[in-house]
Coordinates of C-alpha atoms and ligand atoms in Angstrom, one line a residue:
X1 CA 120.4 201.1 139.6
X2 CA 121.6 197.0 139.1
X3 CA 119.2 194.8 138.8
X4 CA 116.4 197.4 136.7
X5 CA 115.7 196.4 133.9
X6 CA 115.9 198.6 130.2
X7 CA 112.7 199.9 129.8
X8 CA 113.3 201.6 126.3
X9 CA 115.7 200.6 123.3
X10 CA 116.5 203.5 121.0
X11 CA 118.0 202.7 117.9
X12 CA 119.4 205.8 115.3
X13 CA 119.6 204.7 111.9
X14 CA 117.3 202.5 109.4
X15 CA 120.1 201.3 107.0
X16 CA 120.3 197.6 107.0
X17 CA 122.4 197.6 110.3
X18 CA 119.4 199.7 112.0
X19 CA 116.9 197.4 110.7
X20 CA 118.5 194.1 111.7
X21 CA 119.3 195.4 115.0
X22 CA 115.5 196.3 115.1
X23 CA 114.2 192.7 114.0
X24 CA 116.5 191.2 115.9
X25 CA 116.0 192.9 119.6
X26 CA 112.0 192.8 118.4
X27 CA 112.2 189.0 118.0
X28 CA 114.5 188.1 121.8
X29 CA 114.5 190.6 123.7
X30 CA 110.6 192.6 122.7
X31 CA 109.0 190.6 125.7
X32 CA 111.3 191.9 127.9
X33 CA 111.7 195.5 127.4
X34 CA 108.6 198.4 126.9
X35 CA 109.6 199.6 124.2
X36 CA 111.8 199.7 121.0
X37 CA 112.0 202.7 119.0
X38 CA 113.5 203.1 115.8
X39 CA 114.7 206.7 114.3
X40 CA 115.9 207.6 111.1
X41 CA 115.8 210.4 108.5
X42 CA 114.4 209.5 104.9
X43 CA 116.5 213.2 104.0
X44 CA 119.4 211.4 104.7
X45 CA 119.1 208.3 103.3
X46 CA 121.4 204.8 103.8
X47 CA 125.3 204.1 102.4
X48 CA 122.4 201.8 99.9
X49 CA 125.6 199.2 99.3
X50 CA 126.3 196.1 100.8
X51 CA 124.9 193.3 98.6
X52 CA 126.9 190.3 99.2
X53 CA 127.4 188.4 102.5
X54 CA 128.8 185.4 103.9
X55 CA 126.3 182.1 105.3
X56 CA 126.3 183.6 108.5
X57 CA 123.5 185.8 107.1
X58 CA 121.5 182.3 107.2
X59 CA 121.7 181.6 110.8
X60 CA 120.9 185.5 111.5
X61 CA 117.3 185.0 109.2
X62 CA 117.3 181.7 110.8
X63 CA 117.3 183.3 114.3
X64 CA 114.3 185.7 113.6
X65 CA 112.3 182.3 112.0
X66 CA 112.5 184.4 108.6
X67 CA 111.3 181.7 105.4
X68 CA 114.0 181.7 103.2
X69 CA 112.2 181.6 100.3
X70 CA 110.0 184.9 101.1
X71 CA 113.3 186.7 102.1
X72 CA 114.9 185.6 98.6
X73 CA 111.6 186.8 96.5
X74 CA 111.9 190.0 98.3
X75 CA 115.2 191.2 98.0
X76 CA 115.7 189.8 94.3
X77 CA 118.7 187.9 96.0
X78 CA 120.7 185.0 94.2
X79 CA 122.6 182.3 95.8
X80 CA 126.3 182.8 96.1
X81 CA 128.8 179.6 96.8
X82 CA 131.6 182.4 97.2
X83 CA 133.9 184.4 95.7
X84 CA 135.8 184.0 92.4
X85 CA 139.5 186.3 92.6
X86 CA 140.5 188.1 88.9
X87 CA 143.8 189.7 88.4
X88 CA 144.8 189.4 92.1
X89 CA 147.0 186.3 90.6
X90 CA 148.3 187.7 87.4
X91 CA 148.8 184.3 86.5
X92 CA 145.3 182.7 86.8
X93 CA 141.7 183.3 88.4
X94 CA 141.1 181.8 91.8
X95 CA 138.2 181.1 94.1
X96 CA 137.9 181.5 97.4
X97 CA 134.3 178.6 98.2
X98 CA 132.3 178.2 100.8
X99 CA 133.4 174.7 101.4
X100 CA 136.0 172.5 102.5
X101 CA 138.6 170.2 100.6
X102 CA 137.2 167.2 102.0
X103 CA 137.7 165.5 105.3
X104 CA 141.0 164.3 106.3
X105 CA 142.9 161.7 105.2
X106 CA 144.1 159.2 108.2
X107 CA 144.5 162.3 110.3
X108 CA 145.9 164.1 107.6
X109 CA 144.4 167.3 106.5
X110 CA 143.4 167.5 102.6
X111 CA 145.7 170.3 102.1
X112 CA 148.6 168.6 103.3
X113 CA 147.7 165.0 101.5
X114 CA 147.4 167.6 98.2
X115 CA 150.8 169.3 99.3
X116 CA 152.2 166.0 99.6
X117 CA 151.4 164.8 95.6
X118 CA 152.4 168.1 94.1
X119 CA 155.9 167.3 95.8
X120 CA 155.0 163.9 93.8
X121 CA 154.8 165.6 90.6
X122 CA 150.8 165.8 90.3
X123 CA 149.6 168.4 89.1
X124 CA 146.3 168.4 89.6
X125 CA 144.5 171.9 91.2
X126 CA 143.3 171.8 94.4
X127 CA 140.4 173.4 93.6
X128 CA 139.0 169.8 91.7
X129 CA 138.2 168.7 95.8
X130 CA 136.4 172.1 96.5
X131 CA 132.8 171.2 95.7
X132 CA 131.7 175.4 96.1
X133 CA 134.1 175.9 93.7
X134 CA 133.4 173.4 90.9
X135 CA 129.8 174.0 91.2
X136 CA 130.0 177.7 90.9
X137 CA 132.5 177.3 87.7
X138 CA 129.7 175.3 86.1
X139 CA 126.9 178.1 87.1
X140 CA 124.9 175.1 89.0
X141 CA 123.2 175.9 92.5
X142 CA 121.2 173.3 94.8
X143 CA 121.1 174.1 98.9
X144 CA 122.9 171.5 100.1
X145 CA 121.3 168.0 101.0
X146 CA 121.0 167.7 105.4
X147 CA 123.7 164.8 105.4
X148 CA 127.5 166.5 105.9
X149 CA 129.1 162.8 104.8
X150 CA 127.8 163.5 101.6
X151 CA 130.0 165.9 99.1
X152 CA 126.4 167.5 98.3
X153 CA 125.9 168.4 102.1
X154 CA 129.8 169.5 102.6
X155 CA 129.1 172.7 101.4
X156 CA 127.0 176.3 102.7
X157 CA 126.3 179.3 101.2
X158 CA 125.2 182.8 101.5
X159 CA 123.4 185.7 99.0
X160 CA 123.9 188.6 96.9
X161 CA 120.4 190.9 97.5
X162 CA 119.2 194.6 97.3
X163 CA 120.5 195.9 100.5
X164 CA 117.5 198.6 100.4
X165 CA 114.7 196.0 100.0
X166 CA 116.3 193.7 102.9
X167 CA 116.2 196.9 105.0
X168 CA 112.5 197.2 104.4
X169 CA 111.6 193.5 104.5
X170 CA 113.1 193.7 108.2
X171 CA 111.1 196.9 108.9
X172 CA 108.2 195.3 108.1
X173 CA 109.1 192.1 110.7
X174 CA 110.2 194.6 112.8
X175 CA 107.2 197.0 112.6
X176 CA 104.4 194.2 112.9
X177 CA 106.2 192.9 116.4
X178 CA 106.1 196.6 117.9
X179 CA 109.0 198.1 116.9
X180 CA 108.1 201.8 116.8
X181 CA 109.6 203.8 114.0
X182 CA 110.5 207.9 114.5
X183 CA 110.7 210.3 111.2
X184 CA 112.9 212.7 111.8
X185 CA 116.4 214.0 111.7
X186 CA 118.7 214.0 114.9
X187 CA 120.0 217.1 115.6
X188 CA 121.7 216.7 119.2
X189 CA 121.8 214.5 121.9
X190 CA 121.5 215.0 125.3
X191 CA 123.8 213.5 127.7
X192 CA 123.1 213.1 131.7
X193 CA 125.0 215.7 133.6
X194 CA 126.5 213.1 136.4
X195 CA 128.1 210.2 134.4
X196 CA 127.6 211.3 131.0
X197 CA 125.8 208.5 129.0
X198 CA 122.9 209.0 126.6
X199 CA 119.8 210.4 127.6
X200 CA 117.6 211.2 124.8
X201 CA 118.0 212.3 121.2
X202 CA 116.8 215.8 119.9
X203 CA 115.2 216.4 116.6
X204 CA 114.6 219.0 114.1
X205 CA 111.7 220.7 115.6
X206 CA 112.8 220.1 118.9
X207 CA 111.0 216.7 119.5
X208 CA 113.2 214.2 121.8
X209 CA 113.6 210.5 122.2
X210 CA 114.7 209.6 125.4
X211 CA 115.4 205.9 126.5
X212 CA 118.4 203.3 128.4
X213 CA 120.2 201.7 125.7
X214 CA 120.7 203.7 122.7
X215 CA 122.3 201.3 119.6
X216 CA 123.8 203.3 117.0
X217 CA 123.4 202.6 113.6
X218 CA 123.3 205.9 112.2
X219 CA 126.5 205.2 109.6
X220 CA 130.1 206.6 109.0
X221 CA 129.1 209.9 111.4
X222 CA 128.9 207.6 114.4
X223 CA 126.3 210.5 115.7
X224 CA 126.1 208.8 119.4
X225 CA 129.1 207.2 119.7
X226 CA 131.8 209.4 117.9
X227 CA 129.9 212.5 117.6
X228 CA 128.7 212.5 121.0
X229 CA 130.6 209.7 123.1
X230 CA 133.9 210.8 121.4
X231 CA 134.7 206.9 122.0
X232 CA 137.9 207.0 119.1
X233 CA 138.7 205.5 116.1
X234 CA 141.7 202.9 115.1
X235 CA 142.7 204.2 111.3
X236 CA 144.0 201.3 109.9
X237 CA 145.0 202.5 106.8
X238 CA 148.1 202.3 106.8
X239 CA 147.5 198.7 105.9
X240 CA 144.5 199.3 103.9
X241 CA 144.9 202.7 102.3
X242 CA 141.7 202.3 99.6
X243 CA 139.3 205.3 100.8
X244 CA 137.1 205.6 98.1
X245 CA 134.6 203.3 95.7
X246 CA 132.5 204.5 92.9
X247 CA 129.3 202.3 92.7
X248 CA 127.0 202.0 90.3
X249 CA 124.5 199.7 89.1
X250 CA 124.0 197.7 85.4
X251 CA 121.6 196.1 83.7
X252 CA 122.1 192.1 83.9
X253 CA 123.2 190.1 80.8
X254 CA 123.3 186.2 80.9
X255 CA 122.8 184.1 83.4
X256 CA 123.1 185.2 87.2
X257 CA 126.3 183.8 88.4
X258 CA 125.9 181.9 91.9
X259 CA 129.5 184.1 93.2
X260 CA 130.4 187.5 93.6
X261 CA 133.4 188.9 91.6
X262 CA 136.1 190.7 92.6
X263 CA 138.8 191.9 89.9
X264 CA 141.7 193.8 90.8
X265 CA 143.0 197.6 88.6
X266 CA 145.6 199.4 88.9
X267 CA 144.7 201.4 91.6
X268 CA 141.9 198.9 94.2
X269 CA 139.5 196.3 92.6
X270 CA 136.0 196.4 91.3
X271 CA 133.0 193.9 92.5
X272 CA 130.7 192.3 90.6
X273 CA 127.3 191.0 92.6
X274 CA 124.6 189.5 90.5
X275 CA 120.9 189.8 91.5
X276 CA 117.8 188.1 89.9
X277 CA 116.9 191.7 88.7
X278 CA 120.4 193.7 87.7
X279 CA 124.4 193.4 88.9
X280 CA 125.5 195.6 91.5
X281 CA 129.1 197.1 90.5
X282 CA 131.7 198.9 92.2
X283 CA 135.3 200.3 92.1
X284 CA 137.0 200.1 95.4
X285 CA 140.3 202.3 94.8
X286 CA 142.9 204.5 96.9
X287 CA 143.1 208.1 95.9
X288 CA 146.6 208.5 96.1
X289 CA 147.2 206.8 93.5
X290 CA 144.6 207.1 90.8
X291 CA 141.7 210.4 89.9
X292 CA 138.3 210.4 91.1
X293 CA 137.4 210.7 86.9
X294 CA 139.9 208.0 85.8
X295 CA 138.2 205.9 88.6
X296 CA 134.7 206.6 87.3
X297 CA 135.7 205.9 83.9
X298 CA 137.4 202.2 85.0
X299 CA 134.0 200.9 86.2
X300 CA 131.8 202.4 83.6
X301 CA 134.4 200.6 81.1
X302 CA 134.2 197.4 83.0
X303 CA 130.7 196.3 83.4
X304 CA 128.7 193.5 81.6
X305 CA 125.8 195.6 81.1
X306 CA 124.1 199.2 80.5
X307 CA 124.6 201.3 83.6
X308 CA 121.3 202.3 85.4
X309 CA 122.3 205.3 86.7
X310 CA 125.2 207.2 87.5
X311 CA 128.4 206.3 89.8
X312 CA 127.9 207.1 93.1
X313 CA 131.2 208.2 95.1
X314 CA 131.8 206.7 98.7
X315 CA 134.6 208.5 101.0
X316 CA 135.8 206.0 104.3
X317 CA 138.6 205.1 105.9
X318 CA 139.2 201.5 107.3
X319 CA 139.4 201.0 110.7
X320 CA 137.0 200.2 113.8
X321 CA 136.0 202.5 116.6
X322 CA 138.1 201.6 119.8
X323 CA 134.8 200.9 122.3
X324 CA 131.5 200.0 120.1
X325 CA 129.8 199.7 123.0
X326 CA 130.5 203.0 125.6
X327 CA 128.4 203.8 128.6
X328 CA 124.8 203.0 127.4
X329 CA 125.4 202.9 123.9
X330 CA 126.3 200.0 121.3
X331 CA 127.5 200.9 117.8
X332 CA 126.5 198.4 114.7
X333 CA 127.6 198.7 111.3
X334 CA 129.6 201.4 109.6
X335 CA 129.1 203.1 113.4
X336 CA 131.3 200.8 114.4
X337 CA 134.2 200.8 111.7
X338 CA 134.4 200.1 108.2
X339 CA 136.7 197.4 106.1
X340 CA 136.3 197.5 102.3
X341 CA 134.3 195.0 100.8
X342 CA 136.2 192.5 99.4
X343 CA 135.5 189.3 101.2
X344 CA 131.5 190.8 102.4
X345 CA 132.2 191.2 105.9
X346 CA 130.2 194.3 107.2
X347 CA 127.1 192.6 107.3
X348 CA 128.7 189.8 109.0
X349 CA 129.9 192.2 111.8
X350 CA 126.4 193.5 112.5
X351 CA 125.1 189.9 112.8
X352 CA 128.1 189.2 115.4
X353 CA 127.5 192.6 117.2
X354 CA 123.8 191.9 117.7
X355 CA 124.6 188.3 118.4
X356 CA 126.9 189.2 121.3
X357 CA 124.9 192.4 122.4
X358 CA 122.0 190.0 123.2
X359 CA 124.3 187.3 124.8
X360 CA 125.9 190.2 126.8
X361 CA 122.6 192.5 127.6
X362 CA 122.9 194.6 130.2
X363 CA 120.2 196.2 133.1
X364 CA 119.9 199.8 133.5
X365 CA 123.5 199.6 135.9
X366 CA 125.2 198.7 132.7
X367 CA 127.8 196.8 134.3
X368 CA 131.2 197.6 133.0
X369 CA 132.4 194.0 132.1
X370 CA 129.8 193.5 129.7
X371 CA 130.9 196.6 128.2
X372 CA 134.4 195.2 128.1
X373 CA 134.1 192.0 127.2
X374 CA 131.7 193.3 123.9
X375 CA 134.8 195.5 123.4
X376 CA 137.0 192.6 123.7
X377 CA 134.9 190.3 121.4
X378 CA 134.4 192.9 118.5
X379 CA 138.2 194.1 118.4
X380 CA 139.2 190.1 117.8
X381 CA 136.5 190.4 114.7
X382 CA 137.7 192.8 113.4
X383 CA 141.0 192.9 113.6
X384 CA 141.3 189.1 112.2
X385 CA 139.7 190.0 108.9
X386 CA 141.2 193.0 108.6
X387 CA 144.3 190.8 108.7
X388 CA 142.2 188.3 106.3
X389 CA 142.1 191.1 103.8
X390 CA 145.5 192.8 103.9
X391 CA 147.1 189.3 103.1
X392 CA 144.9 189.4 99.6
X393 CA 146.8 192.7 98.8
X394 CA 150.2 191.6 100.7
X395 CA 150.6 188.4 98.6
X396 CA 149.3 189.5 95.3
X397 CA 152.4 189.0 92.5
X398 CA 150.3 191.9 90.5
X399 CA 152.3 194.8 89.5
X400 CA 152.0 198.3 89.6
X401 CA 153.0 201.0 92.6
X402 CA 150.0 200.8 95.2
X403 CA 150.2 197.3 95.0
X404 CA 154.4 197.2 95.2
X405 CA 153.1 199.8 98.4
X406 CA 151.3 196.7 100.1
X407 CA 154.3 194.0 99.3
X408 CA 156.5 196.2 101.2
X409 CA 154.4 197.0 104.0
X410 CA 155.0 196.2 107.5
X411 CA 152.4 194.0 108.0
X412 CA 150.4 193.4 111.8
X413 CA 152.1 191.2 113.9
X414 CA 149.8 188.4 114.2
X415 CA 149.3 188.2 110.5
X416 CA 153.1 188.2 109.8
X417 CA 153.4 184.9 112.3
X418 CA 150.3 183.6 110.3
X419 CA 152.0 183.6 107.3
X420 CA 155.5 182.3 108.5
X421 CA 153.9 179.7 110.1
X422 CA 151.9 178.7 106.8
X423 CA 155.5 178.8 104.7
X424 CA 157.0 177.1 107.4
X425 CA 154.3 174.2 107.7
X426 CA 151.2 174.7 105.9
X427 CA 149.5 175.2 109.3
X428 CA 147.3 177.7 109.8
X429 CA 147.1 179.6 113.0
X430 CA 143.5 180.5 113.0
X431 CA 142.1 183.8 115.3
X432 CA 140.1 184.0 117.9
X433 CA 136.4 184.7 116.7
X434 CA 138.0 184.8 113.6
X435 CA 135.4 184.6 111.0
X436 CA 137.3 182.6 108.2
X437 CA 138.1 179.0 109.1
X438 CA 141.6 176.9 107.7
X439 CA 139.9 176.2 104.2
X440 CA 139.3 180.1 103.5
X441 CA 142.9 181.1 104.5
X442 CA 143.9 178.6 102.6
X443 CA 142.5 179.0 99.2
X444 CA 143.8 182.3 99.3
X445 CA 147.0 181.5 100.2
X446 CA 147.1 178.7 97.2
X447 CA 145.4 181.4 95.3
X448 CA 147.9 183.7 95.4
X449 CA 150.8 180.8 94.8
X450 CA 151.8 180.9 97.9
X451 CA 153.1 177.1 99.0
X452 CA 154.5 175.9 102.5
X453 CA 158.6 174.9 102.6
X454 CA 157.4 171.7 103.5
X455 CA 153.8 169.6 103.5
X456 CA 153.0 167.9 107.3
X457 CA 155.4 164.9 107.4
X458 CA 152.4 162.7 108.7
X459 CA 151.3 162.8 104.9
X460 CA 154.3 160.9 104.0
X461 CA 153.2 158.0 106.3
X462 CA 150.2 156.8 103.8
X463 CA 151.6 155.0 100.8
X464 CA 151.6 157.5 97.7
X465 CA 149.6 155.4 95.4
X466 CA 147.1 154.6 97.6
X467 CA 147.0 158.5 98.4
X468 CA 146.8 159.2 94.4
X469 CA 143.8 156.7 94.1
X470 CA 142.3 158.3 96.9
X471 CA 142.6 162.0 96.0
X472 CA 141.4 160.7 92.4
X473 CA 138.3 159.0 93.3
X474 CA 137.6 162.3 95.6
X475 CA 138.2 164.6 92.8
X476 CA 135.6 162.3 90.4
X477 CA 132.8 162.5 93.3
X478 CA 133.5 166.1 93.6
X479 CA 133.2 167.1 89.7
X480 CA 129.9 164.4 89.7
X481 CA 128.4 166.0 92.7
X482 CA 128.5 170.0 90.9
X483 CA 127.8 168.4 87.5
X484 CA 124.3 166.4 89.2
X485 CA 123.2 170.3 90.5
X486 CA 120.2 172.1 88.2
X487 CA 122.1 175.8 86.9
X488 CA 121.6 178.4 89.4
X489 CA 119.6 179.7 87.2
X490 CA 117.1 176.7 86.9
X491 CA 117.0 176.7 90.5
X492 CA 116.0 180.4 91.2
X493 CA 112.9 179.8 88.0
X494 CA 111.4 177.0 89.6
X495 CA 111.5 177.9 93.6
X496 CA 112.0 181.6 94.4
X497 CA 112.0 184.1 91.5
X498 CA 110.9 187.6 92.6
X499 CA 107.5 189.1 90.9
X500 CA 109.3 192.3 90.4
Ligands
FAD601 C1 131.5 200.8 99.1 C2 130.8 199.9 100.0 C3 130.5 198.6 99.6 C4 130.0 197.7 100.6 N1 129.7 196.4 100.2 C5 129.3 195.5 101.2 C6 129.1 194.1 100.8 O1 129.2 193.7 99.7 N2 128.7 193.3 101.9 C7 128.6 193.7 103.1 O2 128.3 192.9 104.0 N3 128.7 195.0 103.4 C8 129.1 195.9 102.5 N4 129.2 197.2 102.8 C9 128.9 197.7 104.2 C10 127.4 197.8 104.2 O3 126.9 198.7 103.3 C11 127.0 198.3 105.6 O4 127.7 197.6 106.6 C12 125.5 198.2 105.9 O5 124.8 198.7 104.8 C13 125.1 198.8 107.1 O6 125.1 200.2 107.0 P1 124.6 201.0 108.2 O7 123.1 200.6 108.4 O8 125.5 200.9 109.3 O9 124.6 202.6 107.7 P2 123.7 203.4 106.6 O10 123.2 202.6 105.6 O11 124.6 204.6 106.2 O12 122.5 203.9 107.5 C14 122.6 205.0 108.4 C15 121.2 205.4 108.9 O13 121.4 206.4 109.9 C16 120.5 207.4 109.6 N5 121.0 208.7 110.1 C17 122.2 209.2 109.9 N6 122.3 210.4 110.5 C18 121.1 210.7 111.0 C19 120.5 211.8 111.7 N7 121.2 212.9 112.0 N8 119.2 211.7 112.1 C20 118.5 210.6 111.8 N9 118.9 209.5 111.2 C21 120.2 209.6 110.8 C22 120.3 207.4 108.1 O14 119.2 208.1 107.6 C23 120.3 205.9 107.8 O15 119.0 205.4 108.0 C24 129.7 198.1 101.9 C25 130.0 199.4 102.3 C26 130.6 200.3 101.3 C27 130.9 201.7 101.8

């Protein structure tokens, strides 16, 4: 069968994974194939979380030629310049920015030059040369200016939306370039007798769907590939051992803040996400260690506002299935594994899986290679923030029992030389398609008080006072550049305020 061509895309599940998958093959690969068909149960519904993301997101709406400012109006979203860290440091806030520290300093990285001054004596925070970070503090927002030697265009960002109206926004895109969509709920699916992969999907009713690639999106129950492709699951938490969150949303009071917050309990941490119209909220917690009551009562005692509604409870389990892509079918989203929220990465890994499906897309042979390689590509993702986020919980100096449970835990091997290497050096051994570069690990690491033994001896080489002059006018430009931006607020008025 090499060399045929897929005639018919079947996608299960119209949560937001579902839906970008949708827009996404509808806008590359529509041309090529006959048909793409979208199935989903309105009885069942979507997880209806996921609000904040990481600038990736940007590229993806770039790719489908999505205006930015019609996307924002209709998901309600705000701008966010990262993430701010609350309790995770018992002895101060910290942010982790989407930007650098500045460029380097005669070969020097910025971190090191900084490293090399607080030997010195200074005591200034490293945070002053983060422009995301200063701006953010100060509530100001402006997309950065097309000139990356300027401060004001050193910087990205990403957005905090209604995962439900970004779903439907995309079904509309999807639906208006062909995608067909399917009511129904899937009750089966059939398999071909000789080699097993997917040939149609049954419904209530006894309807079918049959096509060549099936891409499932169909949430934690992994219908096609767990259910019926039995293709396994890595538990990972062991490492990660939250498996619940309570979410709930509340009404907004003040001004929007352009960052998502993340503040760490006793027992898991709680997210704030602002939108234009309310603030999502949500209590990320491990069982073991606290009731599902005292858990609901924690996040109903900690929001800013009135809650709208009640607290939903969410069961999982961290980890990632060990093929997302078996025989003829690809797994996006919570399909393909879950790892809590904390630094907005789930929607990231749908963008990457579509990204590399489409690089990778296979004929009706379904070459094994591309298979593998996916396989290959999404275990790297996955397993590098994973590591990203068990060194939040592994170098947090807060107290209390589950987090005492993380200090002491053996940690992966690749994370553990990450971190030597950073105490040893201040290097940072970055992963392969890793989706945090060296300023991310690095504000957490800094965040968390965590300091290298030594700072790069090639920092020593420039003469100190020049060095202090130099990290001092930086710092100046830095706090002018975030003072010179209109509020967030300001910003979101005058260009993209939703009517709703
Ligand atoms: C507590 C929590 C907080 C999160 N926060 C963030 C965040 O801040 N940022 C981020 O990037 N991600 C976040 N995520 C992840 C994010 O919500 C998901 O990655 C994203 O929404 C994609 O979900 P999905 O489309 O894979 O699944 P779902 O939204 O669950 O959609 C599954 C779809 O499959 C359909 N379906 C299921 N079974 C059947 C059936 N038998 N027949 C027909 N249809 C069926 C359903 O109807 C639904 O349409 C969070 C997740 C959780 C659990």
């Amino acid at each position: 069968m090499a060399g045929s061509v897929i005639r018919r895309i079947v996608i299960v599940g119209g949560g937001s994974a579902g839906w970008m998958a949708a827009a996404a093959l509808a806008a590359v690969v529509r041309r090529r194939v006959e048909e793409i068909v979208l199935v989903e149960s309105s009885q069942i519904g979507t997880i209806g979380v996921g609000e904040a993301t990481l600038p990736t997101l940007r590229a993806f709406n770039g790719s489908l030629g999505l205006d930015e400012i019609e996307f924002i109006r209709n998901t309600q979203a705000t701008f966010k310049l990262g993430i701010e860290f609350v309790g995770w440091n018992p002895e101060r806030a910290f942010f982790h920015g989407f930007s650098d520290f500045g460029p380097d300093l005669r070969g020097v990285s910025p971190h090191q030059a900084w490293l090399r001054m607080r030997a010195a004596g200074d005591d200034r925070s490293y945070c002053g040369y983060s422009i995301s970070t200063l701006a953010a503090q100060l509530g100001r927002f402006a997309p950065p200016i097309p000139n990356r030697d300027s401060v004001l265009g050193s910087y990205s960002y990403a957005f905090q939306f209604d995962a439900a109206s970004y779903a439907a926004y995309l079904r509309a895109f999807a639906e208006q370039r062909g995608v067909r969509r399917v009511e129904g709920r899937i009750v089966d699916v059939r398999l071909r007798a000789e080699d097993g992969f997917i040939e149609s999907v049954v419904l209530e009713g006894g309807r079918s769907v049959s096509g060549d690639l099936f891409i499932d999106c169909s949430g934690f129950v992994g219908l096609l590939i767990e259910r019926a492709l039995q293709a396994g699951f890595e538990d990972w938490s062991k490492w990660l051992p939250c498996d619940r969150a309570f979410a709930v949303p509340c009404a907004r009071t003040g001004e929007p803040t352009p960052f998502t917050r993340s503040t760490a309990h006793q027992a898991g941490w709680q997210w704030r996400i602002p939108l234009q119209h309310r603030t999502g909220n949500g209590y990320v917690f491990c069982s073991s260690y606290i009731s599902e009551d005292e858990a609901a009562a924690t996040l109903l005692a900690n929001l800013d506002g009135a809650a709208l509604g009640a607290p939903r409870l969410i069961k999982f389990t961290a980890g990632r299935r060990r093929e997302c892509w078996k025989r003829n079918c690809v797994a996006l989203g919570l399909a393909s594994g879950f790892l809590e929220p904390l630094e907005s990465t789930s929607i990231h890994l749908v963008e990457s899986g579509i990204g590399r499906l489409i690089e990778l897309f296979p004929d009706r042979g379904f070459e094994p290679k591309l298979a593998e390689e996916y396989n290959r590509l999404m275990a790297r993702s996955y397993e590098s923030i994973r590591d990203f986020i068990i060194l939040h919980y592994w170098a947090s100096g807060r107290d209390g029992e589950l987090w005492r449970y993380y200090r002491n835990m053996p940690i992966p091997d690749g994370l553990r030389h990450q971190i030597e290497l950073f105490k040893a050096s201040g290097t940072v051994a970055l992963y392969d398609s890793g989706a945090f570069a060296e300023p991310s690990w690095i504000s957490i690491y800094f965040g968390l008080g965590i300091f290298p033994r030594r700072h790069d001896p090639m920092a020593d080489v420039i003469d100190e006072a020049a060095l202090r002059r130099e990290l001092e006018r930086r710092a100046r430009i830095v706090t002018g550049a975030a003072q010179s931006l209109p509020t967030h607020r300001a910003f979101i008025d005058k260009y993209c305020r939703a009517s709703g």
